[in-house]
Each structure stands twice: as structure tokens, then as C-alpha cells.
JSON list of C-alpha atoms in Angstrom, two decimals:
[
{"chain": "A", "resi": 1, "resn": "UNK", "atom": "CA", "xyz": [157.52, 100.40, 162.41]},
{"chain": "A", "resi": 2, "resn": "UNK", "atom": "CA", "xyz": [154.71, 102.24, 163.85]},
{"chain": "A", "resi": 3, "resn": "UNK", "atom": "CA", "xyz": [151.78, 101.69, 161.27]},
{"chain": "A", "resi": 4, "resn": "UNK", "atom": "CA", "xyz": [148.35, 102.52, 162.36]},
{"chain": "A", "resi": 5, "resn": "UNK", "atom": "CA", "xyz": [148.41, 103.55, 165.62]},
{"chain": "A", "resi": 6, "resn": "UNK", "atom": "CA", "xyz": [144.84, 103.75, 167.22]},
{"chain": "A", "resi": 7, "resn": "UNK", "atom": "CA", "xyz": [144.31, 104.96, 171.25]},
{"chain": "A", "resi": 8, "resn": "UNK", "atom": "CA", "xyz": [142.72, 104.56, 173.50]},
{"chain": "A", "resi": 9, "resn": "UNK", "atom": "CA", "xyz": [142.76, 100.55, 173.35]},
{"chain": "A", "resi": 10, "resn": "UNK", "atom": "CA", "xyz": [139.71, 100.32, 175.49]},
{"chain": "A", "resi": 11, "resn": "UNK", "atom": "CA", "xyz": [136.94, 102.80, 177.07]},
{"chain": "A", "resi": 12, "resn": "UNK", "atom": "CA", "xyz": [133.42, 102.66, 178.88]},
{"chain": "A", "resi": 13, "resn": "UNK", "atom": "CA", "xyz": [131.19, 105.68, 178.04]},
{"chain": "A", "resi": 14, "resn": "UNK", "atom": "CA", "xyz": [128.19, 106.30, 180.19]},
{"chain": "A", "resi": 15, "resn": "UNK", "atom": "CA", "xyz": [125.30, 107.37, 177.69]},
{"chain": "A", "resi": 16, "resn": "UNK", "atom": "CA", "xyz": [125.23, 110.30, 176.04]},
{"chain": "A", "resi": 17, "resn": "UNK", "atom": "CA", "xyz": [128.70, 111.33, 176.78]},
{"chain": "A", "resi": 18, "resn": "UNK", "atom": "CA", "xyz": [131.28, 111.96, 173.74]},
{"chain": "A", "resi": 19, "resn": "UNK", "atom": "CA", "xyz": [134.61, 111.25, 172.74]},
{"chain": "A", "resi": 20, "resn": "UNK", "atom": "CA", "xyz": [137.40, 110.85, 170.64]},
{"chain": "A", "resi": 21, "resn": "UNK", "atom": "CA", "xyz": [138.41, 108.19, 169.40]},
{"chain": "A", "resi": 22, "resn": "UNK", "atom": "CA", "xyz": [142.43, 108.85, 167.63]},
{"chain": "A", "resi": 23, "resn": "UNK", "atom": "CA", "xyz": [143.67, 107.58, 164.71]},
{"chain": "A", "resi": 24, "resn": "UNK", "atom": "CA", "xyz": [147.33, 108.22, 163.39]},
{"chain": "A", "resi": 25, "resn": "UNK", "atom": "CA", "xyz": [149.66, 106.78, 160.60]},
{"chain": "A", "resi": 26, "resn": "UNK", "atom": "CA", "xyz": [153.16, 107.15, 159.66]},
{"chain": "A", "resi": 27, "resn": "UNK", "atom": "CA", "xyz": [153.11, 105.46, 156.37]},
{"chain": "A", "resi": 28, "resn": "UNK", "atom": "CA", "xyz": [152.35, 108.59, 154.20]},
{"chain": "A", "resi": 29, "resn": "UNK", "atom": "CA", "xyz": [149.03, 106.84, 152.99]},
{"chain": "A", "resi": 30, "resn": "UNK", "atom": "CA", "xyz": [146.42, 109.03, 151.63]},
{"chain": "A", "resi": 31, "resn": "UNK", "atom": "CA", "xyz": [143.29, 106.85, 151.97]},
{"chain": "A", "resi": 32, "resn": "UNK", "atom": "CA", "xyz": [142.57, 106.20, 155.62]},
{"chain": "A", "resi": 33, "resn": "UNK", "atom": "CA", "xyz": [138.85, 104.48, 157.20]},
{"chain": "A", "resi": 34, "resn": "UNK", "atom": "CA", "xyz": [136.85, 104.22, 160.21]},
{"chain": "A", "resi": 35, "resn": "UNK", "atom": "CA", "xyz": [135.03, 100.92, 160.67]},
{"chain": "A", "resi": 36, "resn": "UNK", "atom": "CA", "xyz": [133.03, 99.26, 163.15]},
{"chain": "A", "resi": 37, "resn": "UNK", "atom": "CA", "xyz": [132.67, 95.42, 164.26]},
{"chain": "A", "resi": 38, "resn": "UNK", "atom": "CA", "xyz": [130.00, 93.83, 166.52]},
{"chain": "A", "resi": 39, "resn": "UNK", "atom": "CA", "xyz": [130.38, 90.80, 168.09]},
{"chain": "A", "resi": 40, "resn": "UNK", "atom": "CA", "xyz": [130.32, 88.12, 165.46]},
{"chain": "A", "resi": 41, "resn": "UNK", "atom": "CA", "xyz": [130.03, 89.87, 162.55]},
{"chain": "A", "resi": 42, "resn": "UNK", "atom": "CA", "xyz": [131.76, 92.06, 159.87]},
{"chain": "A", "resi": 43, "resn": "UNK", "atom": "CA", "xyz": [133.51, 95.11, 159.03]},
{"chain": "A", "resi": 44, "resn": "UNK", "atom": "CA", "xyz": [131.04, 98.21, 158.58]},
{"chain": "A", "resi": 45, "resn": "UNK", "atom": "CA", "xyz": [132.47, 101.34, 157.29]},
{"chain": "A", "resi": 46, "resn": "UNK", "atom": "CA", "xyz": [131.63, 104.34, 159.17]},
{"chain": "A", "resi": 47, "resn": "UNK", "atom": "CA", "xyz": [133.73, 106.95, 157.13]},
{"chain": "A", "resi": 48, "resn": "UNK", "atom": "CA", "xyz": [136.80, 107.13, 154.91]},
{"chain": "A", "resi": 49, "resn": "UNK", "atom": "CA", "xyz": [139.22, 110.01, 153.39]},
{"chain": "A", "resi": 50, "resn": "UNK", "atom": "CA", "xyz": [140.64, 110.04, 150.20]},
{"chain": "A", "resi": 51, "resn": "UNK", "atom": "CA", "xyz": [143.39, 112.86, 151.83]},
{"chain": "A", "resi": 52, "resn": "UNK", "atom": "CA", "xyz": [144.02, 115.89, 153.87]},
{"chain": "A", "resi": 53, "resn": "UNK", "atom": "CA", "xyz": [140.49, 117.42, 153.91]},
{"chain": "A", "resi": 54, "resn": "UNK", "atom": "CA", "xyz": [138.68, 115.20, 152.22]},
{"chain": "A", "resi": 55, "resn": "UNK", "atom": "CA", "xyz": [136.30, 113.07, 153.89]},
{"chain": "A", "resi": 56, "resn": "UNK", "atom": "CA", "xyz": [132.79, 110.53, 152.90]},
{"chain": "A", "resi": 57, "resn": "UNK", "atom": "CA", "xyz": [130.30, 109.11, 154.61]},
{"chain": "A", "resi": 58, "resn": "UNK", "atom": "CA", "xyz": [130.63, 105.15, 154.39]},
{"chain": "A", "resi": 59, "resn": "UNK", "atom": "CA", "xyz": [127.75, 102.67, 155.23]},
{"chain": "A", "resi": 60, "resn": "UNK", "atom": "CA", "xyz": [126.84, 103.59, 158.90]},
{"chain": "A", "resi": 61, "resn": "UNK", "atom": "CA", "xyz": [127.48, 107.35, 159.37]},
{"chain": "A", "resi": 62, "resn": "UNK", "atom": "CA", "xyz": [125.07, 107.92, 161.61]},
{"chain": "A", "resi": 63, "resn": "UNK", "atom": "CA", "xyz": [126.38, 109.36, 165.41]},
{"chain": "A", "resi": 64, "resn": "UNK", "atom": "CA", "xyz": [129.94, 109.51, 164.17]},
{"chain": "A", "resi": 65, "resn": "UNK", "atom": "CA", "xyz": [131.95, 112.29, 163.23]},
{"chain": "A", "resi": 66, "resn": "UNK", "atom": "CA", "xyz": [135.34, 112.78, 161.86]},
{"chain": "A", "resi": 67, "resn": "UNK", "atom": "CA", "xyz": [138.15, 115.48, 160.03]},
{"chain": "A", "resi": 68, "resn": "UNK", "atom": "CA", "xyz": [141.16, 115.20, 158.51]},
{"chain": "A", "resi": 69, "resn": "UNK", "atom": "CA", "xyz": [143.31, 118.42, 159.04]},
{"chain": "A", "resi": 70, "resn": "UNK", "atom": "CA", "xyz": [146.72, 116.36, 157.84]},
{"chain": "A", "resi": 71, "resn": "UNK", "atom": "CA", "xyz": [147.51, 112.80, 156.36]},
{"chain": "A", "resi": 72, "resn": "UNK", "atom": "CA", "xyz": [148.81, 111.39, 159.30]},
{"chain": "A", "resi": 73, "resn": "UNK", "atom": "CA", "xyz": [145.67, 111.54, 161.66]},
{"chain": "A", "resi": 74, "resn": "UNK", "atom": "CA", "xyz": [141.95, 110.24, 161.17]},
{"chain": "A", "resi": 75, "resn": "UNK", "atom": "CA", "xyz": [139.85, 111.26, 164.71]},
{"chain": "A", "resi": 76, "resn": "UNK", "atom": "CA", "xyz": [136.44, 109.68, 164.44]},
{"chain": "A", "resi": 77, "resn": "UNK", "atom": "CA", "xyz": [134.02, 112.04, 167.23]},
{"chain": "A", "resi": 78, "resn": "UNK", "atom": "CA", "xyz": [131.04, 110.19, 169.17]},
{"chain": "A", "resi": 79, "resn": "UNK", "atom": "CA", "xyz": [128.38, 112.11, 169.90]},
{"chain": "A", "resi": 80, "resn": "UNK", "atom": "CA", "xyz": [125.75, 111.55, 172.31]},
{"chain": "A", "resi": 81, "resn": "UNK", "atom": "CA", "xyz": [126.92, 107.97, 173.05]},
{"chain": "A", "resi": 82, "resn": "UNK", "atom": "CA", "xyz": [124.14, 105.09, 172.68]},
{"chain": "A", "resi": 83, "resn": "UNK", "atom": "CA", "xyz": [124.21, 101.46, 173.73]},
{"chain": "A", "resi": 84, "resn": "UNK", "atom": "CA", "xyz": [124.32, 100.69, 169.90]},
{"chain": "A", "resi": 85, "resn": "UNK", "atom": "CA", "xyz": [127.59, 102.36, 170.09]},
{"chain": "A", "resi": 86, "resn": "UNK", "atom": "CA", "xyz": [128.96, 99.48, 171.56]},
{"chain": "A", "resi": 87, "resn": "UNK", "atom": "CA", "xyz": [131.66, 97.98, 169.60]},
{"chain": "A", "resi": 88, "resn": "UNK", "atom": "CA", "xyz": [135.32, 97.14, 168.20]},
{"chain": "A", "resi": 89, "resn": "UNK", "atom": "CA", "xyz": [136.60, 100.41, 166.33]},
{"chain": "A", "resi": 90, "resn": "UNK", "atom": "CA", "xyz": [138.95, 99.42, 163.51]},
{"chain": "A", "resi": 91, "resn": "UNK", "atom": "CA", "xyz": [140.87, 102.39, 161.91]},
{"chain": "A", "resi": 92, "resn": "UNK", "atom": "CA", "xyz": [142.86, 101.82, 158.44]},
{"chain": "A", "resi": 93, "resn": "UNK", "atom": "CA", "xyz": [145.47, 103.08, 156.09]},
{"chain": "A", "resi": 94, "resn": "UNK", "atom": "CA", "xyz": [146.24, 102.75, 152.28]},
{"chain": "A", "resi": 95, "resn": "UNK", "atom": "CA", "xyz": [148.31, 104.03, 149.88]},
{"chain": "A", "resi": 96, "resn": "UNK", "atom": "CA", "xyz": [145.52, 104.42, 147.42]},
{"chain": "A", "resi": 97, "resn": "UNK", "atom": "CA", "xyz": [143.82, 102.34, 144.43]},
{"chain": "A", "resi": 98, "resn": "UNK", "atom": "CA", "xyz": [147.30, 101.31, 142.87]},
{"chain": "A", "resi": 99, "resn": "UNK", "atom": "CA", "xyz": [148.38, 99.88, 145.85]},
{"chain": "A", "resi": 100, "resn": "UNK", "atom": "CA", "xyz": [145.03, 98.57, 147.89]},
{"chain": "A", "resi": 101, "resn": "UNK", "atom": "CA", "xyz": [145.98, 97.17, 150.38]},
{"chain": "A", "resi": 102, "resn": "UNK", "atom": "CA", "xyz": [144.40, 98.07, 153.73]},
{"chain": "A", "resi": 103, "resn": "UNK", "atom": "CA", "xyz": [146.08, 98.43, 156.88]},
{"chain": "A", "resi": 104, "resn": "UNK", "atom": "CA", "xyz": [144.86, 97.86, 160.27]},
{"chain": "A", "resi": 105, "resn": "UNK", "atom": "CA", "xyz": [145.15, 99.57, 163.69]},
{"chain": "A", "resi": 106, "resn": "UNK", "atom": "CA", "xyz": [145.29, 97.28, 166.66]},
{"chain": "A", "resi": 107, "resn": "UNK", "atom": "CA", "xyz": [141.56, 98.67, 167.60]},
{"chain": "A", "resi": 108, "resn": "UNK", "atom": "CA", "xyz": [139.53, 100.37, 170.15]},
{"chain": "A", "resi": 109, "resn": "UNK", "atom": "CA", "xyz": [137.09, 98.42, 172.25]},
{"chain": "A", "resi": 110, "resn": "UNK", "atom": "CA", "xyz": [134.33, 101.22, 173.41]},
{"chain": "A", "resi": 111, "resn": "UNK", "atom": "CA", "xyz": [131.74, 100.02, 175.80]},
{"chain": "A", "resi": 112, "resn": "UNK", "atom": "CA", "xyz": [128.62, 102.32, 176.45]},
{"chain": "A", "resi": 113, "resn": "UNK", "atom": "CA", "xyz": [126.75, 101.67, 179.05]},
{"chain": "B", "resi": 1, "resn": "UNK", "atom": "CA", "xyz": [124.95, 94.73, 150.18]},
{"chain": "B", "resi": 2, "resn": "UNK", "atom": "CA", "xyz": [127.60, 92.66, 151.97]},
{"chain": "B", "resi": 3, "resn": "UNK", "atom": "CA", "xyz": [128.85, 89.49, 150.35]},
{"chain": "B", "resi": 4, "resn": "UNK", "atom": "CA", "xyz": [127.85, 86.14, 151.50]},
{"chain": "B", "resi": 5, "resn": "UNK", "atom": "CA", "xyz": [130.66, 84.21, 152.80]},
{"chain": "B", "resi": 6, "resn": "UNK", "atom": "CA", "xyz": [130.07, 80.42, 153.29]},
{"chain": "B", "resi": 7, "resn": "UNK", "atom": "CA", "xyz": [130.63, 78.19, 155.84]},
{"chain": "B", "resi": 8, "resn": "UNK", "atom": "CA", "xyz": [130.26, 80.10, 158.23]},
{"chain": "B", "resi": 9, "resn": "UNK", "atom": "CA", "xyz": [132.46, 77.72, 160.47]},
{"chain": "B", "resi": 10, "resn": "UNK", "atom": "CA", "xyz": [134.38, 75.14, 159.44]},
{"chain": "B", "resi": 11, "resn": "UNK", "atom": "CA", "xyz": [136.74, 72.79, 162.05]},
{"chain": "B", "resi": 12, "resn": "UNK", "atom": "CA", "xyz": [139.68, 70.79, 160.52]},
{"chain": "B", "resi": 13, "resn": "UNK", "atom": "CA", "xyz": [142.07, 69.11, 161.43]},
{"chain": "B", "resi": 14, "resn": "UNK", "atom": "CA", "xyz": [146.05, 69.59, 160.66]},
{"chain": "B", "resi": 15, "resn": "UNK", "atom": "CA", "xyz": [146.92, 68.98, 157.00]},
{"chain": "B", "resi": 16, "resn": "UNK", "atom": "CA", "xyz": [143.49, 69.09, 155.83]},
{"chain": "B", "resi": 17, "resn": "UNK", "atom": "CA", "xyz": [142.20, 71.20, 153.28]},
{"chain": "B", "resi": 18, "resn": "UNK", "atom": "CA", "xyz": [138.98, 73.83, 153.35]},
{"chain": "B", "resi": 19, "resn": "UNK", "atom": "CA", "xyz": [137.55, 75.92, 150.75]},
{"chain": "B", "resi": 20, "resn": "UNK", "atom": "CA", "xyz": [135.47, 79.56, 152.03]},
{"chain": "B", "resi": 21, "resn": "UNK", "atom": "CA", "xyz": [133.10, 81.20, 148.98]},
{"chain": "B", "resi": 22, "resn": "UNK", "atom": "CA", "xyz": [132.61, 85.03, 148.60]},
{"chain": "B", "resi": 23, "resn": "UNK", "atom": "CA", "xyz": [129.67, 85.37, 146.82]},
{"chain": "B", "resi": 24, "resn": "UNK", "atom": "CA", "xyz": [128.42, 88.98, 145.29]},
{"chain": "B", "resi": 25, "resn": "UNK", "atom": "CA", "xyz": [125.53, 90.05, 143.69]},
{"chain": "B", "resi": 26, "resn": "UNK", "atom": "CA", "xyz": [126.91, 93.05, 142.44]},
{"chain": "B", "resi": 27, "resn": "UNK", "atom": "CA", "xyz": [129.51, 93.13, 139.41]},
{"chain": "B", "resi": 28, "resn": "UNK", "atom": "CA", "xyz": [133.08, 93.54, 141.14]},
{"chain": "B", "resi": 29, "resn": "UNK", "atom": "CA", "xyz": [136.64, 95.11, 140.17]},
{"chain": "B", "resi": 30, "resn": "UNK", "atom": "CA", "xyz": [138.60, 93.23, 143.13]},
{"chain": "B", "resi": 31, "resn": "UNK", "atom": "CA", "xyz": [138.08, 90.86, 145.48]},
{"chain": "B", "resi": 32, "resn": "UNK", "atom": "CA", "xyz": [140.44, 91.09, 148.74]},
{"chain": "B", "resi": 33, "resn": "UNK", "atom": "CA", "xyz": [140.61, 88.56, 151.89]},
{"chain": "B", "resi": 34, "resn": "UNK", "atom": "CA", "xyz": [142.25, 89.78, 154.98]},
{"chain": "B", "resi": 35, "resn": "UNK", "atom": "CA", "xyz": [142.92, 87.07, 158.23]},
{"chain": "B", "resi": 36, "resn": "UNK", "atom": "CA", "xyz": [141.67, 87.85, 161.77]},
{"chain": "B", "resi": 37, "resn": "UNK", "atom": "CA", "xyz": [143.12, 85.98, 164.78]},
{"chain": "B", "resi": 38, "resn": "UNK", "atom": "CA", "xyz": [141.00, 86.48, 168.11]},
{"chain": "B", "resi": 39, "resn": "UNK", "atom": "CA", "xyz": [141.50, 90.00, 169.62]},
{"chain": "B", "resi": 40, "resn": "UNK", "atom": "CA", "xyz": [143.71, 90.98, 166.58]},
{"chain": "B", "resi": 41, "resn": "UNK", "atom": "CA", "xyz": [143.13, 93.30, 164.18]},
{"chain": "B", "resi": 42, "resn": "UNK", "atom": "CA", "xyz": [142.55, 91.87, 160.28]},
{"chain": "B", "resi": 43, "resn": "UNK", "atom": "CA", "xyz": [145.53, 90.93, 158.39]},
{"chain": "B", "resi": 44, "resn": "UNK", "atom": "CA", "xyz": [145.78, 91.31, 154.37]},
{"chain": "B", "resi": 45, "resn": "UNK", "atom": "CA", "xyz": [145.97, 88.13, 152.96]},
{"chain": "B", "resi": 46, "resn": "UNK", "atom": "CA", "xyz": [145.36, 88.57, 149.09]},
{"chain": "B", "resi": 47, "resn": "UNK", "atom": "CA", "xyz": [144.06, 90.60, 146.33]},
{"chain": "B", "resi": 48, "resn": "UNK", "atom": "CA", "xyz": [142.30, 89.51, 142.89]},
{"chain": "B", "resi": 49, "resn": "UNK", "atom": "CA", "xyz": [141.39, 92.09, 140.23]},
{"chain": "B", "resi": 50, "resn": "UNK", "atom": "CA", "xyz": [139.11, 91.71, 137.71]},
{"chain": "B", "resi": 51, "resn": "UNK", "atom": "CA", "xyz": [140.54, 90.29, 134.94]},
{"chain": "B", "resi": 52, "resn": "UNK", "atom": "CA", "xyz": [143.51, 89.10, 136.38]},
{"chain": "B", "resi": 53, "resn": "UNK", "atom": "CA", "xyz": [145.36, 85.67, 137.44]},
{"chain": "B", "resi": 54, "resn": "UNK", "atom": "CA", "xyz": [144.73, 83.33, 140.45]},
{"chain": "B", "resi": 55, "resn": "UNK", "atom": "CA", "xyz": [147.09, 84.06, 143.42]},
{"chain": "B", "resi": 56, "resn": "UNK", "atom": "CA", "xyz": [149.01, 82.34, 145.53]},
{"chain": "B", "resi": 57, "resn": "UNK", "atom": "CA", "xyz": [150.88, 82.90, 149.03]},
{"chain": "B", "resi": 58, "resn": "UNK", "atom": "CA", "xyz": [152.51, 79.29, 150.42]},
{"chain": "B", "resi": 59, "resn": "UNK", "atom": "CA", "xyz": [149.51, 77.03, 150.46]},
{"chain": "B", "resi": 60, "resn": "UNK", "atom": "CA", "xyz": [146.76, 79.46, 150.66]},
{"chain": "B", "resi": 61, "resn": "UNK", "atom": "CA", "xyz": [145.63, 80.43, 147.15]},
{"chain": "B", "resi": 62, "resn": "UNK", "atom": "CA", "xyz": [142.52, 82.14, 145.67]},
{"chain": "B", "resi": 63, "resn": "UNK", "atom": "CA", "xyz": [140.66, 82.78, 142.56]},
{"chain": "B", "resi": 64, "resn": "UNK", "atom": "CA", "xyz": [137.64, 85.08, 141.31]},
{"chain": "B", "resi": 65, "resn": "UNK", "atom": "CA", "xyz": [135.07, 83.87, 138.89]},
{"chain": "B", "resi": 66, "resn": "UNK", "atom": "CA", "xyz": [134.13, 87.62, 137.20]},
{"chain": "B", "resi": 67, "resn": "UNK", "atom": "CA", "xyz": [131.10, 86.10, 135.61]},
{"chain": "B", "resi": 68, "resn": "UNK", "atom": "CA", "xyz": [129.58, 84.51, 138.68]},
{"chain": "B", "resi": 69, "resn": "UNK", "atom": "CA", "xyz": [130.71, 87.94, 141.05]},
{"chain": "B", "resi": 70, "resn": "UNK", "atom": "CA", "xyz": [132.24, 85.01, 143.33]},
{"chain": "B", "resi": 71, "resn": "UNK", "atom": "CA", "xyz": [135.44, 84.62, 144.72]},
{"chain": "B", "resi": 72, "resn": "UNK", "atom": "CA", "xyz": [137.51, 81.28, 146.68]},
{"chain": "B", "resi": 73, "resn": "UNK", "atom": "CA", "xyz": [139.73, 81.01, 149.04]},
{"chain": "B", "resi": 74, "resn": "UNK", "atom": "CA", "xyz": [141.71, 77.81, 149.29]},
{"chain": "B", "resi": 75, "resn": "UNK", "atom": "CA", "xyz": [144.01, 76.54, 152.30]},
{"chain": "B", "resi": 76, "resn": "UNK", "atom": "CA", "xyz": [145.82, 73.08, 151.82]},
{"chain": "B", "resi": 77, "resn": "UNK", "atom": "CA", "xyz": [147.38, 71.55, 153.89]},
{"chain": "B", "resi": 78, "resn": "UNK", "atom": "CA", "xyz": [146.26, 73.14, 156.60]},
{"chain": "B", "resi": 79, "resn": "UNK", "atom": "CA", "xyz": [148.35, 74.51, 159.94]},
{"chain": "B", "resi": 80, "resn": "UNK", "atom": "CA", "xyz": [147.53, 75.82, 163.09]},
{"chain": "B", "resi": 81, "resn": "UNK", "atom": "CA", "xyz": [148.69, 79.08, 162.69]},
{"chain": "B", "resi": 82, "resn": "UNK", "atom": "CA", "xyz": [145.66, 79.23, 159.98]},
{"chain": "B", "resi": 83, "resn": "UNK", "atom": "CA", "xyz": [143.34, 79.59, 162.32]},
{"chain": "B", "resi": 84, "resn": "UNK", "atom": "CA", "xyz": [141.19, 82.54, 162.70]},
{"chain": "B", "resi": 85, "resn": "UNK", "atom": "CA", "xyz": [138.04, 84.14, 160.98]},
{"chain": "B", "resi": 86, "resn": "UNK", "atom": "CA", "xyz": [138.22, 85.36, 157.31]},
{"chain": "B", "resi": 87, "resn": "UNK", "atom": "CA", "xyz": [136.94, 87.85, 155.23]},
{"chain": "B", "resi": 88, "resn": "UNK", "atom": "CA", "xyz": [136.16, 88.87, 152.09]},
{"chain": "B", "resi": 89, "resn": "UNK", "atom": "CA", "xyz": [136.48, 92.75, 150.87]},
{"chain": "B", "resi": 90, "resn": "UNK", "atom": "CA", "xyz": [133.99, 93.27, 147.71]},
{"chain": "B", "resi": 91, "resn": "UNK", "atom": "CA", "xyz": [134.84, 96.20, 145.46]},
{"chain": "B", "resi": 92, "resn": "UNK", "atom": "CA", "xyz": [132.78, 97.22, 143.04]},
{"chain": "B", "resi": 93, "resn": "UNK", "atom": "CA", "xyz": [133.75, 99.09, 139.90]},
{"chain": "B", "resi": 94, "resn": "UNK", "atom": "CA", "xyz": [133.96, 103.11, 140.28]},
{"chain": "B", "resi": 95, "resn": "UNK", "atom": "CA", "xyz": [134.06, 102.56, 144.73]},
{"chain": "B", "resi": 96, "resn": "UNK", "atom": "CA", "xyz": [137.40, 104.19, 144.70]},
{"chain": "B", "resi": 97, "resn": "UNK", "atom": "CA", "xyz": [139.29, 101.65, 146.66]},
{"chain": "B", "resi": 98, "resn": "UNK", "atom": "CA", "xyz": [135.77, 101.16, 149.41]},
{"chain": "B", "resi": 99, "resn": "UNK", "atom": "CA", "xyz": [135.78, 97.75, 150.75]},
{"chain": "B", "resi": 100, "resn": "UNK", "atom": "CA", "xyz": [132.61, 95.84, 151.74]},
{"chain": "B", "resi": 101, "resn": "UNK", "atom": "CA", "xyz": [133.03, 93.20, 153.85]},
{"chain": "B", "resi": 102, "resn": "UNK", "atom": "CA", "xyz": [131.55, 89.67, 154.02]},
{"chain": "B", "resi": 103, "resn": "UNK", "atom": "CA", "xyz": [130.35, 87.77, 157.28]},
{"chain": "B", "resi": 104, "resn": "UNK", "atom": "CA", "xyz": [133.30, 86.25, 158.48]},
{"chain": "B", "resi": 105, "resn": "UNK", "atom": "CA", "xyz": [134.18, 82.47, 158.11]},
{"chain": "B", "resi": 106, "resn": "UNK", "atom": "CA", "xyz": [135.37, 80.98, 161.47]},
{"chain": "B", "resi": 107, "resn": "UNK", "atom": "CA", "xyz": [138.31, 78.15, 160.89]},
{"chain": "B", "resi": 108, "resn": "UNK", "atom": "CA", "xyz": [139.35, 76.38, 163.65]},
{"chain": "B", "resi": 109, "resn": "UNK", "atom": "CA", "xyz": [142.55, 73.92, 163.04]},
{"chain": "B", "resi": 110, "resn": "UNK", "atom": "CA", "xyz": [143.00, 71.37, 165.94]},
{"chain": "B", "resi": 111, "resn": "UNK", "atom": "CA", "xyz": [146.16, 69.12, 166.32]}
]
């Protein structure tokens, strides 16, 4: 019972560097997200899929990238790393509207200093 | 806009009760609340559509008023294992299953 399965689990970035940050699901779920959480505070969706393709921008886009070449994985790209990068990455899974339900990778803690 | 979640914080102790608001001010389709424990990620709790029932799961329950965009989550009889901070996931009609997500409420249960 694999789930969401999100790597690396922690990472310093000097600024401006990039990286990767993987995503991958084994629950055949079309809809998959990127979010971010500060210290404190909520969920903010970077970017979400609707399937293999098929990608949106959510509420904070900016200095993120991402693709979706096959359902199972959801990379979200850094670019350029800034300080305001600093944060908990969430990724997320769900079978779709008839079944919402959204669920959670363990995280990635990403520290950019 | 996010949803405003209040308190904030709350502290009880074992077996008592708490009530956390969601409050919108945009019309919504479904209301979700998810758990987080510390250094975990969130959990699903619950989901209320518009139009439908109050749910339940053990003693945490919920409703959604559709005419007041506002949504509450009740825990009775509280345990420690409630503890955590919870959210609220807003979805309005048309976002195609996009959550946005409230504050955070803090609930600490002590012995």
C-alpha cells in the first residue's frame, strides 16, 4: 500500500539552483496536485492535473514547473531557487470529482538558503 | 480567497467538546476537512456536498449551512488522538474538484 509516494523527504538548495522535486502514485488516480505550506499556515496550490498531459496553474504558480507524461508521476521543477521557496511540499492524488477525496504524500521539506 | 477558519487554537481537555467554523464568502459545492498531526501529512476526515446530509465518523461530525457558505466541525467527547491542526477545503461550484484551504485550527487535547 504504497499511495503517494513523494522523494526526496528533505533538501537544502543554495539560491538559484534547481531541482526536482518527484511525485508518484499507484492508485490509478487521474487528478493529482502540487501544494505548498509555510510555517503556520495553509495549503496553497501550486499546480494540479486533471490526467496524463493535462496540467493548470493553481494559486501560486509562479517559479514552479511541472508535466505529466503518465498517471502515475507528478514532478514539480524549481527554477532559480529563492528564499521564498522555502517550504513543506505536499503532493496529492484523487480519483476525480465522483470520488474527492484527496490523498496525501508524506511531504518534502526544501530549505533554500 | 481562502476560508476563514475560527479559533484559531483551541486547548481542551479529555472528554470535552470543541466546535471549528469554515466560513466562505464565495457560494460553495463541497466543503471537505482533512486532520494534520505534527510533521504528518493531512488526513481526510469528511466531505459535505451541497445539498446533502450532515456526516458523521465516531464522535466527530460536521454540517454545512449552503445559505450562510459556512461549514462546522464538531468533536465530542474529545480524545487525545484528536489532536492536531484542521482544515477546511472550500470548493466552489464549476472548480473541478480544486480545493482551497482555510487557516488551520490548532487543537490541543491534554490528559
Amino acid at each position: 500500500n504504497a499511495g503517494v509516494t513523494q522523494t526526496p523527504k528533505f533538501r537544502i538548495l543554495k539560491i538559484g539552483q534547481s531541482m526536482t522535486l518527484q511525485c508518484t502514485q499507484d492508485m490509478n488516480h487521474n487528478y493529482m496536485y502540487w501544494y505548498r505550506q509555510d510555517p503556520g499556515m495553509g495549503l496553497k496550490l501550486i499546480y494540479y492535473s486533471v490526467g496524463a498531459g493535462i496540467t493548470d496553474k493553481g494559486e501560486v504558480p509562479n517559479g514552479y514547473n511541472v508535466s505529466r507524461s503518465t498517471t502515475e508521476d507528478f514532478p514539480l521543477r524549481l527554477e532559480l531557487a529563492a528564499p521564498s521557496q522555502t517550504s513543506v511540499y505536499f503532493c496529492a492524488s484523487s480519483p476525480g470529482t465522483l470520488i474527492p477525496i484527496q490523498y496525501f504524500g508524506a511531504g518534502t521539506r526544501l530549505s533554500v538558503l | 480567497q481562502q476560508p476563514v477558519q475560527s479559533p484559531q487554537a483551541v486547548i481542551l481537555r479529555e472528554g470535552e467538546d470543541a466546535v471549528i467554523n469554515c466560513s466562505s464568502s464565495k457560494a460553495l459545492y463541497s466543503v471537505h476537512w482533512y486532520r494534520q498531526k505534527h510533521g504528518e501529512a493531512p488526513v481526510f476526515l469528511m466531505i459535505l456536498l451541497k445539498g446533502g446530509e450532515q456526516k458523521g465518523h465516531e464522535k466527530i461530525s460536521a454540517s454545512f449551512n449552503e445559505k450562510k457558505q459556512q461549514s462546522s466541525l464538531y468533536l465530542t467527547a474529545s480524545q487525545l488522538s484528536y489532536s492536531g491542526t484542521y482544515f477546511c477545503g472550500t470548493e466552489t461550484d464549476n472548480a473541478g474538484n480544486m480545493l482551497t484551504f482555510g487557516g488551520g485550527t490548532r487543537l490541543m487535547v491534554k490528559p
